[in-house]
Coordinates of C-alpha atoms in Angstrom, one line a residue:
Chain A
M37 CA 32.4 11.8 20.1
D38 CA 31.0 9.3 17.6
E39 CA 31.1 9.8 13.9
R40 CA 28.8 6.8 13.1
P41 CA 25.6 7.8 11.2
I42 CA 22.1 8.1 12.7
G43 CA 19.8 5.4 11.2
V44 CA 16.3 6.6 10.3
F45 CA 13.6 4.4 8.8
D46 CA 10.0 4.6 7.6
S47 CA 7.6 2.5 5.5
G48 CA 8.2 4.9 2.6
V49 CA 8.9 8.5 1.9
G50 CA 7.1 10.1 4.8
G51 CA 10.1 9.7 7.2
L52 CA 12.0 12.1 5.0
T53 CA 10.2 14.9 6.9
V54 CA 12.1 13.7 10.0
V55 CA 15.4 13.5 8.1
K56 CA 14.9 17.1 7.0
E57 CA 14.5 18.3 10.6
I58 CA 17.4 16.2 11.9
R59 CA 19.7 17.6 9.2
N60 CA 18.5 21.2 9.9
F61 CA 18.9 20.7 13.6
L62 CA 22.1 18.6 13.6
P63 CA 23.9 19.5 10.4
G64 CA 27.1 17.7 11.5
E65 CA 25.5 14.3 11.8
D66 CA 25.6 11.6 9.0
V67 CA 22.2 10.0 8.3
V68 CA 21.4 6.6 6.7
Y69 CA 17.7 6.4 5.7
F70 CA 15.8 3.3 4.8
G71 CA 12.3 3.5 3.1
D72 CA 10.4 0.2 2.8
T73 CA 8.9 1.3 -0.6
A74 CA 8.3 -2.3 -1.7
R75 CA 5.9 -3.0 1.1
V76 CA 4.5 0.5 1.8
P77 CA 2.0 1.3 3.3
Y78 CA 2.2 -0.1 6.9
G79 CA -0.9 1.8 8.1
N80 CA -3.5 -0.9 7.4
K81 CA -1.3 -4.0 8.2
S82 CA -1.2 -6.2 11.3
I83 CA 1.2 -6.1 14.3
P84 CA 3.1 -9.3 13.5
V85 CA 3.8 -8.3 9.9
I86 CA 4.9 -4.7 10.9
R87 CA 7.2 -6.1 13.6
R88 CA 8.8 -8.5 11.2
F89 CA 9.4 -5.8 8.7
C90 CA 10.9 -3.5 11.4
L91 CA 13.2 -6.3 12.6
E92 CA 14.6 -6.8 9.1
I93 CA 15.2 -3.1 8.7
T94 CA 16.8 -2.9 12.2
R95 CA 19.3 -5.6 11.2
F96 CA 20.1 -3.7 8.0
L97 CA 20.8 -0.5 9.9
E98 CA 23.0 -2.4 12.4
E99 CA 25.0 -3.7 9.4
M100 CA 25.3 -0.1 8.3
R101 CA 26.9 0.6 11.7
V102 CA 24.5 3.3 12.8
K103 CA 24.8 4.7 16.4
M104 CA 21.1 5.0 17.0
I105 CA 17.8 4.1 15.3
V106 CA 15.0 6.6 14.7
V107 CA 11.7 5.0 13.9
A108 CA 10.3 7.8 11.7
C109 CA 7.0 6.1 11.0
N110 CA 4.0 6.6 13.3
T111 CA 2.6 3.2 12.6
A112 CA 5.8 1.4 13.4
S113 CA 6.4 3.6 16.5
A114 CA 2.9 2.8 17.7
L115 CA 3.0 -1.0 17.1
A116 CA 6.7 -2.0 17.3
L117 CA 8.8 0.5 19.3
D118 CA 9.2 -1.6 22.4
F119 CA 9.6 -4.7 20.3
I120 CA 12.5 -3.0 18.4
R121 CA 14.1 -1.9 21.7
R122 CA 14.2 -5.6 22.8
Q123 CA 15.9 -6.6 19.5
T124 CA 18.8 -4.2 19.5
N125 CA 21.4 -2.7 21.9
L126 CA 21.3 0.7 20.1
P127 CA 19.2 3.6 21.4
V128 CA 15.9 3.7 19.6
V129 CA 13.8 6.9 19.3
G130 CA 10.2 6.9 18.0
V131 CA 8.0 9.7 16.9
I132 CA 5.2 9.3 19.4
D133 CA 6.7 10.5 22.7
P134 CA 8.1 13.7 21.2
G135 CA 4.7 14.5 19.6
V136 CA 2.9 13.7 22.8
R137 CA 5.2 15.9 25.0
A138 CA 4.9 18.8 22.6
A139 CA 1.1 18.6 22.5
I140 CA 1.0 18.5 26.4
H141 CA 3.2 21.6 26.6
Q142 CA 1.1 23.5 24.1
S143 CA -2.2 22.8 25.8
T144 CA -3.3 24.5 28.9
R145 CA -6.7 22.9 29.1
G146 CA -5.5 19.5 27.7
K147 CA -8.0 19.3 24.8
I148 CA -6.0 17.5 22.2
G149 CA -6.8 15.9 18.8
V150 CA -4.8 13.2 17.0
I151 CA -5.0 12.2 13.4
G152 CA -3.1 9.3 11.8
T153 CA -3.4 6.0 9.9
T154 CA -5.9 3.3 10.9
A155 CA -3.3 1.2 12.6
T156 CA -1.8 4.1 14.6
I157 CA -5.2 5.3 15.8
R158 CA -6.4 1.8 16.5
S159 CA -3.3 1.0 18.6
E160 CA -4.3 3.8 21.1
A161 CA -0.6 4.5 21.4
Y162 CA -1.1 8.3 21.4
Q163 CA -4.3 8.3 23.4
S164 CA -2.9 6.2 26.2
R165 CA 0.4 8.2 26.4
L166 CA -1.4 11.5 26.5
R167 CA -3.7 10.3 29.3
R168 CA -0.7 8.8 31.2
L169 CA 1.2 12.1 31.1
R170 CA -1.9 14.2 31.9
S171 CA -4.8 12.3 33.4
E172 CA -7.4 15.0 32.8
C173 CA -6.6 15.2 29.1
E174 CA -9.5 15.1 26.7
V175 CA -8.3 13.2 23.6
Y176 CA -10.1 13.1 20.3
A177 CA -8.6 10.6 17.8
K178 CA -9.5 10.0 14.2
A179 CA -8.1 7.7 11.5
C180 CA -7.7 9.4 8.1
P181 CA -6.6 6.6 5.8
L182 CA -7.1 8.5 2.5
L183 CA -4.7 11.4 3.4
V184 CA -1.5 9.3 2.7
P185 CA -2.5 8.4 -0.9
L186 CA -3.7 12.0 -1.5
V187 CA -0.3 13.4 -0.4
E188 CA 1.6 10.7 -2.4
E189 CA -0.5 11.5 -5.5
N190 CA 0.5 15.1 -5.1
L191 CA -3.1 16.3 -4.9
L192 CA -2.5 18.9 -2.2
G193 CA -4.2 21.7 -4.2
A194 CA -7.1 19.6 -5.5
P195 CA -10.7 19.9 -4.4
I196 CA -10.7 16.2 -3.4
T197 CA -8.1 16.8 -0.7
Q198 CA -10.2 19.6 0.7
L199 CA -13.2 17.3 0.7
A200 CA -11.2 14.5 2.5
L201 CA -10.1 17.0 5.2
E202 CA -13.7 18.1 5.7
M203 CA -14.9 14.5 5.9
Y204 CA -12.3 13.6 8.5
L205 CA -12.0 16.9 10.5
Q206 CA -15.7 17.9 10.5
E207 CA -16.2 16.3 13.9
F208 CA -13.3 18.3 15.4
R209 CA -14.6 21.7 14.2
D210 CA -16.8 22.6 17.2
L211 CA -14.6 21.0 19.9
S212 CA -12.3 24.0 20.5
L213 CA -9.2 21.8 20.4
E214 CA -6.0 23.5 21.5
S215 CA -3.7 21.3 19.5
L216 CA -3.9 18.6 16.9
I217 CA -1.1 16.0 16.6
L218 CA -0.2 15.2 13.0
A219 CA 0.5 11.5 13.8
C220 CA 1.7 10.5 10.4
T221 CA 4.9 11.7 8.7
H222 CA 2.9 12.5 5.5
Y223 CA 0.7 15.1 7.2
P224 CA 3.2 18.0 7.6
L225 CA 2.7 18.6 3.9
L226 CA -1.0 19.2 4.6
K227 CA -0.3 21.8 7.3
P228 CA -1.4 24.9 5.3
L229 CA -4.7 23.2 4.4
I230 CA -5.4 22.0 7.9
N231 CA -4.5 25.5 9.3
E232 CA -7.0 27.0 6.9
F233 CA -9.7 24.4 7.9
F234 CA -9.3 25.5 11.6
Q235 CA -8.7 29.1 10.7
G236 CA -5.4 29.0 12.5
K237 CA -7.1 28.4 15.9
V238 CA -5.7 25.0 16.5
Q239 CA -1.9 24.5 17.1
L240 CA -0.6 21.8 14.8
V241 CA 2.0 19.5 16.4
D242 CA 4.4 18.1 13.8
S243 CA 6.3 15.3 15.3
A244 CA 9.2 15.6 12.8
C245 CA 10.5 18.8 14.6
E246 CA 10.0 17.3 18.0
T247 CA 11.7 14.1 17.1
A248 CA 14.8 15.9 15.8
R249 CA 15.0 17.6 19.3
E250 CA 14.7 14.3 21.0
V251 CA 17.5 12.8 18.8
A252 CA 19.7 15.7 19.8
E253 CA 19.0 15.1 23.5
V254 CA 19.8 11.4 23.3
L255 CA 23.1 12.1 21.4
K256 CA 24.1 14.5 24.1
A257 CA 23.0 12.4 27.1
R258 CA 24.8 9.3 25.7
R259 CA 27.8 11.4 24.6
I260 CA 27.6 10.0 21.0
A261 CA 27.2 13.3 19.1
T262 CA 29.7 13.8 16.4
F263 CA 32.6 16.4 16.3
P264 CA 31.6 20.0 16.2
D265 CA 32.1 21.8 12.8
R266 CA 31.8 18.6 11.0
I267 CA 29.6 18.6 7.8
G268 CA 27.2 15.6 7.7
S269 CA 26.3 13.5 4.7
E270 CA 23.3 11.4 3.9
E271 CA 22.5 8.1 2.1
F272 CA 19.1 6.7 1.2
Y273 CA 18.2 3.0 0.8
V274 CA 14.9 1.7 -0.5
S275 CA 13.4 -1.7 -1.0
D276 CA 11.8 -0.7 -4.4
S277 CA 12.9 1.5 -7.3
P278 CA 15.3 4.3 -6.3
D279 CA 14.0 6.4 -9.2
S280 CA 10.4 6.7 -8.1
F281 CA 11.6 7.3 -4.5
V282 CA 13.7 10.2 -5.7
A283 CA 10.7 11.7 -7.6
V284 CA 8.1 11.2 -4.9
G285 CA 10.4 12.0 -2.0
A286 CA 11.7 15.4 -3.0
P287 CA 8.7 17.4 -1.5
F288 CA 9.1 15.5 1.8
L289 CA 12.8 16.3 2.1
G290 CA 12.4 19.7 0.6
R291 CA 15.2 19.1 -1.9
Q292 CA 16.7 16.6 -4.3
M293 CA 18.5 13.4 -3.1
N294 CA 21.7 12.1 -4.5
R295 CA 22.9 8.9 -3.0
V296 CA 19.9 6.5 -3.3
F297 CA 20.4 2.7 -3.4
L298 CA 18.3 -0.4 -3.7
E299 CA 18.3 -2.7 -0.6
P300 CA 15.9 -5.7 -0.5
V301 CA 16.0 -6.1 3.3
W302 CA 13.8 -9.2 3.4
Q303 CA 16.6 -11.3 2.0
R304 CA 18.1 -11.5 5.5
D305 CA 17.1 -14.4 7.7
V306 CA 16.2 -12.6 10.8
A307 CA 15.4 -14.2 14.2
I308 CA 13.4 -12.6 17.0
T309 CA 15.5 -12.5 20.0
G310 CA 13.4 -11.2 22.9
Chain B
M199 CA -10.5 -35.2 -15.6
D200 CA -8.4 -33.5 -13.0
E201 CA -9.6 -32.8 -9.4
R202 CA -6.7 -30.5 -8.5
P203 CA -7.7 -27.0 -7.5
I204 CA -7.4 -23.8 -9.6
G205 CA -4.9 -21.4 -8.1
V206 CA -5.9 -17.7 -8.1
F207 CA -3.8 -14.9 -6.7
D208 CA -3.9 -11.1 -6.3
S209 CA -2.1 -8.4 -4.3
G210 CA -5.0 -8.3 -1.9
V211 CA -8.8 -8.7 -1.8
G212 CA -9.6 -7.5 -5.4
G213 CA -9.0 -10.9 -7.0
L214 CA -12.0 -12.2 -5.0
T215 CA -14.2 -10.7 -7.7
V216 CA -12.5 -13.2 -10.1
V217 CA -13.0 -16.1 -7.6
K218 CA -16.7 -15.2 -7.3
E219 CA -17.1 -15.5 -11.1
I220 CA -15.0 -18.7 -11.4
R221 CA -17.2 -20.3 -8.7
N222 CA -20.4 -19.1 -10.4
F223 CA -19.3 -20.3 -13.8
L224 CA -17.5 -23.5 -12.7
P225 CA -19.1 -24.6 -9.4
G226 CA -17.5 -28.1 -9.5
E227 CA -13.9 -26.7 -9.4
D228 CA -11.9 -26.3 -6.2
V229 CA -10.2 -22.9 -5.8
V230 CA -7.1 -22.0 -3.7
Y231 CA -6.7 -18.2 -3.4
F232 CA -3.7 -16.3 -2.3
G233 CA -3.9 -12.5 -1.4
D234 CA -0.6 -10.7 -0.7
T235 CA -2.1 -8.5 2.0
A236 CA 1.2 -7.9 3.7
R237 CA 2.6 -6.2 0.7
V238 CA -0.5 -4.8 -1.0
P239 CA -0.8 -2.6 -3.1
Y240 CA 1.2 -3.6 -6.2
G241 CA -0.2 -0.7 -8.3
N242 CA 2.6 1.8 -7.6
K243 CA 5.5 -0.6 -7.3
S244 CA 8.3 -1.4 -9.8
I245 CA 8.6 -4.3 -12.2
P246 CA 11.4 -6.3 -10.5
V247 CA 9.7 -6.1 -7.1
I248 CA 6.3 -7.2 -8.5
R249 CA 8.0 -10.1 -10.4
R250 CA 9.7 -11.3 -7.3
F251 CA 6.5 -11.3 -5.3
C252 CA 4.7 -13.1 -8.1
L253 CA 7.4 -15.8 -8.2
E254 CA 7.1 -16.5 -4.5
I255 CA 3.3 -16.8 -4.9
T256 CA 3.7 -19.1 -7.9
R257 CA 6.0 -21.4 -5.9
F258 CA 3.4 -21.5 -3.1
L259 CA 0.6 -22.3 -5.4
E260 CA 2.7 -25.1 -7.0
E261 CA 3.2 -26.5 -3.5
M262 CA -0.6 -26.5 -3.1
R263 CA -0.7 -28.7 -6.2
V264 CA -2.9 -26.5 -8.3
K265 CA -3.6 -27.4 -11.9
M266 CA -3.5 -23.9 -13.3
I267 CA -2.7 -20.3 -12.1
V268 CA -5.0 -17.4 -12.6
V269 CA -3.2 -14.0 -12.1
A270 CA -6.3 -12.1 -10.9
C271 CA -4.4 -8.9 -10.5
N272 CA -4.2 -6.4 -13.3
T273 CA -0.9 -4.9 -12.2
A274 CA 0.7 -8.4 -12.0
S275 CA -0.9 -9.5 -15.3
A276 CA 0.4 -6.3 -17.0
L277 CA 4.0 -6.5 -15.6
A278 CA 4.7 -10.1 -14.9
L279 CA 2.5 -12.5 -16.9
D280 CA 5.1 -13.6 -19.4
F281 CA 7.7 -13.8 -16.6
I282 CA 5.4 -16.1 -14.6
R283 CA 4.8 -18.3 -17.7
R284 CA 8.6 -18.8 -18.0
Q285 CA 8.9 -19.8 -14.3
T286 CA 6.2 -22.6 -14.3
N287 CA 5.0 -25.5 -16.4
L288 CA 1.4 -24.9 -15.3
P289 CA -1.1 -23.0 -17.6
V290 CA -1.2 -19.4 -16.6
V291 CA -4.2 -17.1 -17.3
G292 CA -4.1 -13.4 -16.7
V293 CA -7.0 -10.8 -16.6
I294 CA -5.8 -8.6 -19.5
D295 CA -6.4 -10.7 -22.6
P296 CA -10.0 -11.6 -21.6
G297 CA -10.8 -8.0 -20.9
V298 CA -9.3 -6.8 -24.2
R299 CA -11.2 -9.4 -26.2
A300 CA -14.5 -8.6 -24.6
A301 CA -14.0 -4.8 -25.2
I302 CA -13.1 -5.5 -28.9
H303 CA -16.3 -7.6 -29.4
Q304 CA -18.5 -4.9 -27.8
S305 CA -17.1 -2.0 -29.8
T306 CA -18.1 -1.5 -33.4
R307 CA -16.1 1.7 -33.9
G308 CA -13.3 0.6 -31.7
K309 CA -13.4 3.6 -29.3
I310 CA -12.3 2.1 -26.0
G311 CA -11.4 3.5 -22.6
V312 CA -9.2 1.8 -20.0
I313 CA -8.9 2.8 -16.3
G314 CA -6.5 1.1 -13.8
T315 CA -3.7 1.6 -11.4
T316 CA -0.7 3.7 -12.2
A317 CA 1.5 0.6 -12.9
T318 CA -1.1 -1.0 -15.2
I319 CA -1.7 2.1 -17.3
R320 CA 2.0 3.0 -17.4
S321 CA 2.8 -0.5 -18.7
E322 CA 0.7 0.1 -21.8
A323 CA -0.3 -3.6 -21.6
Y324 CA -3.9 -2.9 -22.4
Q325 CA -3.2 -0.2 -24.9
S326 CA -0.8 -2.2 -26.9
R327 CA -2.9 -5.4 -26.9
L328 CA -6.0 -3.5 -28.0
R329 CA -4.1 -1.9 -30.9
R330 CA -2.6 -5.2 -31.9
L331 CA -6.0 -6.9 -32.1
R332 CA -7.5 -4.0 -33.9
S333 CA -5.1 -1.5 -35.4
E334 CA -7.6 1.3 -36.0
C335 CA -8.7 1.2 -32.3
E336 CA -8.8 4.6 -30.5
V337 CA -7.7 3.9 -26.9
Y338 CA -8.0 6.3 -24.1
A339 CA -6.3 5.3 -20.9
K340 CA -6.2 6.9 -17.4
A341 CA -4.6 5.9 -14.1
C342 CA -7.0 6.3 -11.2
P343 CA -4.8 5.6 -8.1
L344 CA -7.3 6.8 -5.5
L345 CA -10.1 4.4 -6.5
V346 CA -8.5 1.4 -4.7
P347 CA -8.2 3.0 -1.3
L348 CA -11.7 4.5 -1.7
V349 CA -13.2 1.0 -2.4
E350 CA -11.1 -0.6 0.4
E351 CA -12.3 2.1 2.9
N352 CA -15.8 1.2 1.9
L353 CA -16.6 4.8 0.8
L354 CA -18.7 3.7 -2.2
G355 CA -21.6 5.9 -1.2
A356 CA -19.6 8.9 -0.1
P357 CA -19.4 12.3 -1.9
I358 CA -15.6 11.9 -2.0
T359 CA -15.9 8.8 -4.3
Q360 CA -18.2 10.7 -6.6
L361 CA -15.7 13.6 -6.7
A362 CA -12.8 11.1 -7.4
L363 CA -14.7 9.6 -10.4
E364 CA -15.5 13.0 -11.8
M365 CA -11.8 14.0 -11.4
Y366 CA -10.6 10.9 -13.3
L367 CA -13.4 10.3 -15.8
Q368 CA -14.1 14.0 -16.7
E369 CA -11.8 13.7 -19.8
F370 CA -13.8 10.7 -21.1
R371 CA -17.2 12.4 -20.9
D372 CA -17.3 13.9 -24.3
L373 CA -15.4 11.2 -26.1
S374 CA -18.4 9.0 -26.9
L375 CA -16.6 5.9 -25.8
E376 CA -18.3 2.6 -26.6
S377 CA -16.8 0.6 -23.8
L378 CA -14.6 1.2 -20.8
I379 CA -12.4 -1.6 -19.5
L380 CA -12.3 -1.7 -15.6
A381 CA -8.7 -2.8 -15.5
C382 CA -8.5 -3.3 -11.8
T383 CA -10.2 -6.0 -9.8
H384 CA -11.4 -3.4 -7.3
Y385 CA -13.4 -1.5 -9.8
P386 CA -16.4 -3.9 -10.4
L387 CA -17.7 -2.6 -7.0
L388 CA -17.8 0.9 -8.6
K389 CA -19.9 -0.2 -11.6
P390 CA -23.2 1.4 -10.5
L391 CA -21.4 4.8 -9.9
I392 CA -19.5 4.6 -13.1
N393 CA -22.7 3.7 -15.0
E394 CA -24.4 6.7 -13.5
F395 CA -21.5 8.9 -14.4
F396 CA -21.9 7.9 -18.1
Q397 CA -25.7 7.7 -17.9
G398 CA -25.5 4.1 -19.0
K399 CA -24.1 5.1 -22.4
V400 CA -20.7 3.3 -22.1
Q401 CA -20.5 -0.5 -21.8
L402 CA -18.4 -1.5 -18.8
V403 CA -16.1 -4.4 -19.3
D404 CA -15.5 -6.3 -16.1
S405 CA -12.5 -8.6 -16.6
A406 CA -13.6 -10.9 -13.8
C407 CA -16.5 -12.4 -15.8
E408 CA -14.3 -12.7 -19.0
T409 CA -11.5 -14.3 -17.1
A410 CA -13.8 -17.0 -15.7
R411 CA -14.8 -17.8 -19.3
E412 CA -11.2 -18.0 -20.3
V413 CA -10.4 -20.3 -17.4
A414 CA -13.3 -22.6 -18.5
E415 CA -11.9 -22.7 -22.1
V416 CA -8.4 -23.6 -20.9
L417 CA -9.7 -26.4 -18.7
K418 CA -11.7 -27.8 -21.6
A419 CA -8.9 -27.5 -24.2
R420 CA -6.3 -29.1 -21.9
R421 CA -8.8 -31.7 -20.6
I422 CA -8.2 -30.8 -17.0
A423 CA -11.7 -29.9 -15.9
T424 CA -13.0 -31.8 -12.9
F425 CA -15.7 -34.4 -12.8
P426 CA -19.3 -33.3 -13.6
D427 CA -21.7 -32.9 -10.7
R428 CA -18.8 -32.5 -8.3
I429 CA -19.3 -29.7 -5.7
G430 CA -16.2 -27.5 -5.5
S431 CA -14.6 -26.1 -2.3
E432 CA -12.4 -23.1 -1.6
E433 CA -9.5 -22.1 0.6
F434 CA -8.0 -18.7 1.1
Y435 CA -4.4 -17.9 2.1
V436 CA -3.1 -14.4 2.9
S437 CA 0.3 -13.0 3.9
D438 CA -1.2 -10.7 6.6
S439 CA -4.0 -11.1 9.2
P440 CA -6.8 -13.5 8.1
D441 CA -9.3 -11.5 10.2
S442 CA -9.0 -8.2 8.4
F443 CA -9.0 -10.1 5.1
V444 CA -12.3 -11.7 6.0
A445 CA -13.8 -8.4 6.9
V446 CA -12.6 -6.4 3.9
G447 CA -13.0 -9.3 1.4
A448 CA -16.7 -10.1 1.9
P449 CA -18.1 -7.4 -0.5
F450 CA -15.6 -8.6 -3.2
L451 CA -16.6 -12.2 -2.9
G452 CA -20.3 -11.4 -2.3
R453 CA -20.4 -13.6 0.8
Q454 CA -18.5 -14.7 3.9
M455 CA -15.3 -16.8 3.8
N456 CA -14.6 -19.7 6.0
R457 CA -11.2 -21.4 5.5
V458 CA -8.7 -18.5 5.6
F459 CA -5.1 -19.1 6.6
L460 CA -1.9 -17.2 7.1
E461 CA 1.0 -17.9 4.6
P462 CA 4.1 -15.7 4.6
V463 CA 5.2 -16.6 1.1
W464 CA 8.5 -14.6 1.3
Q465 CA 10.0 -17.2 3.6
R466 CA 10.7 -19.4 0.6
D467 CA 14.1 -19.0 -1.1
V468 CA 13.0 -18.6 -4.7
A469 CA 15.3 -18.6 -7.7
I470 CA 14.4 -17.1 -11.1
T471 CA 14.8 -19.9 -13.7
G472 CA 14.3 -18.2 -17.1

């Protein structure tokens, strides 16, 4: 039994969709969340820069005495997961493997689409993992860089979001995909629109749910779950204004946040160890 | 006479439109440019964070021995110009005053629109300066947060950019504006589309040109212009990958860049002095 919190981080608000699922699935666990809102987005930045940011955040979460780290950001998971694992002794869970496994389970023919940020798609992290788990897999990947700003600007119901989805998903329409991995933590909010686009014929894989399941498995396997019947709490840290995080984040978490604090992580002098 | 370079900075590539005009207007001057591509965009971030970033960049430009600093970013000019002036002894020029003066000169009735990022418009920097210079001014301001990603994704010719402009500019259509200030260094690339939207009936004020004129005036007034007949050079520094800066930046500068270097400015331990 281990009462320490689970550390979760993302470049901004998107990882709150993962917090929401972890809290639903593991209501007894405490969660410490970090959102790098001063440097968001990560999706169009380079590998060395993203790794440095992830290292600073890892050191902060270690200082917060977390028992594991959940990289709730697809870009960071795609470009820095192995790097983070070399920098810390804590168990580290990303969002890619859970999403990949779920997509493989849901597809009998192995015809799978992936949408995400430019950096995630360019990294080929999803594509190569899908092919490794199932060699005859047909993978169709597409970077959709405008979807994050559209979701953050709360334009879900606007014609421009419809047009962006058509622009990006057009090429998937006649492919008879079985499943589509939403490889960005902002995209679960677009689920109804994407379902409508595909007329419900494509299964949408939301890595937030799958990641919460993986977290539960790791806690069990390592015997670091908390006591039964405990009621968990949550704390949120951000590198820019807590106020705007609270306002933008509510739809991602599905409710209001209370304990939100400012934490400029870049003030620590980090050293790469591996 | 002063052969030191002019320092110009922006959150990313947008400020290259200002460099282009400075180089056209003052071909003998050297320019050192800094683009904060690791932390771009600034437009939806808070005042304390933007000021800290600006301070780090100011210290870097001082180390590069520049003779003046041009804040070629509307968000930084709106939220941090006076702050930067208190932190350095160098002359500091922003993009707001030049744009405001040009708009006032071009408008006989004083009916002026302003479009920019969320932070620029929310700061009221343009609105309050326009009203201060001309009290009977009618100012119409609108934040257009999607225009920066659309320009950066090179979607100028796409229907989605058309739709975004209609969404944002619709409310200006029947106002009989005389001029519209493009209060973001990304927007000059949208000039042909915006002109088409208003059927050429609204004068577009591009602060890049006006800022270059203001730089020339400051150099002359302070007697720090370089020698006549000299041929200036340019160097570019960025906080993330030089490669992607070169690729994304070319349309803003209107030509290729040669000397582009990596500079992680946040590694300096800056102190706020005023």
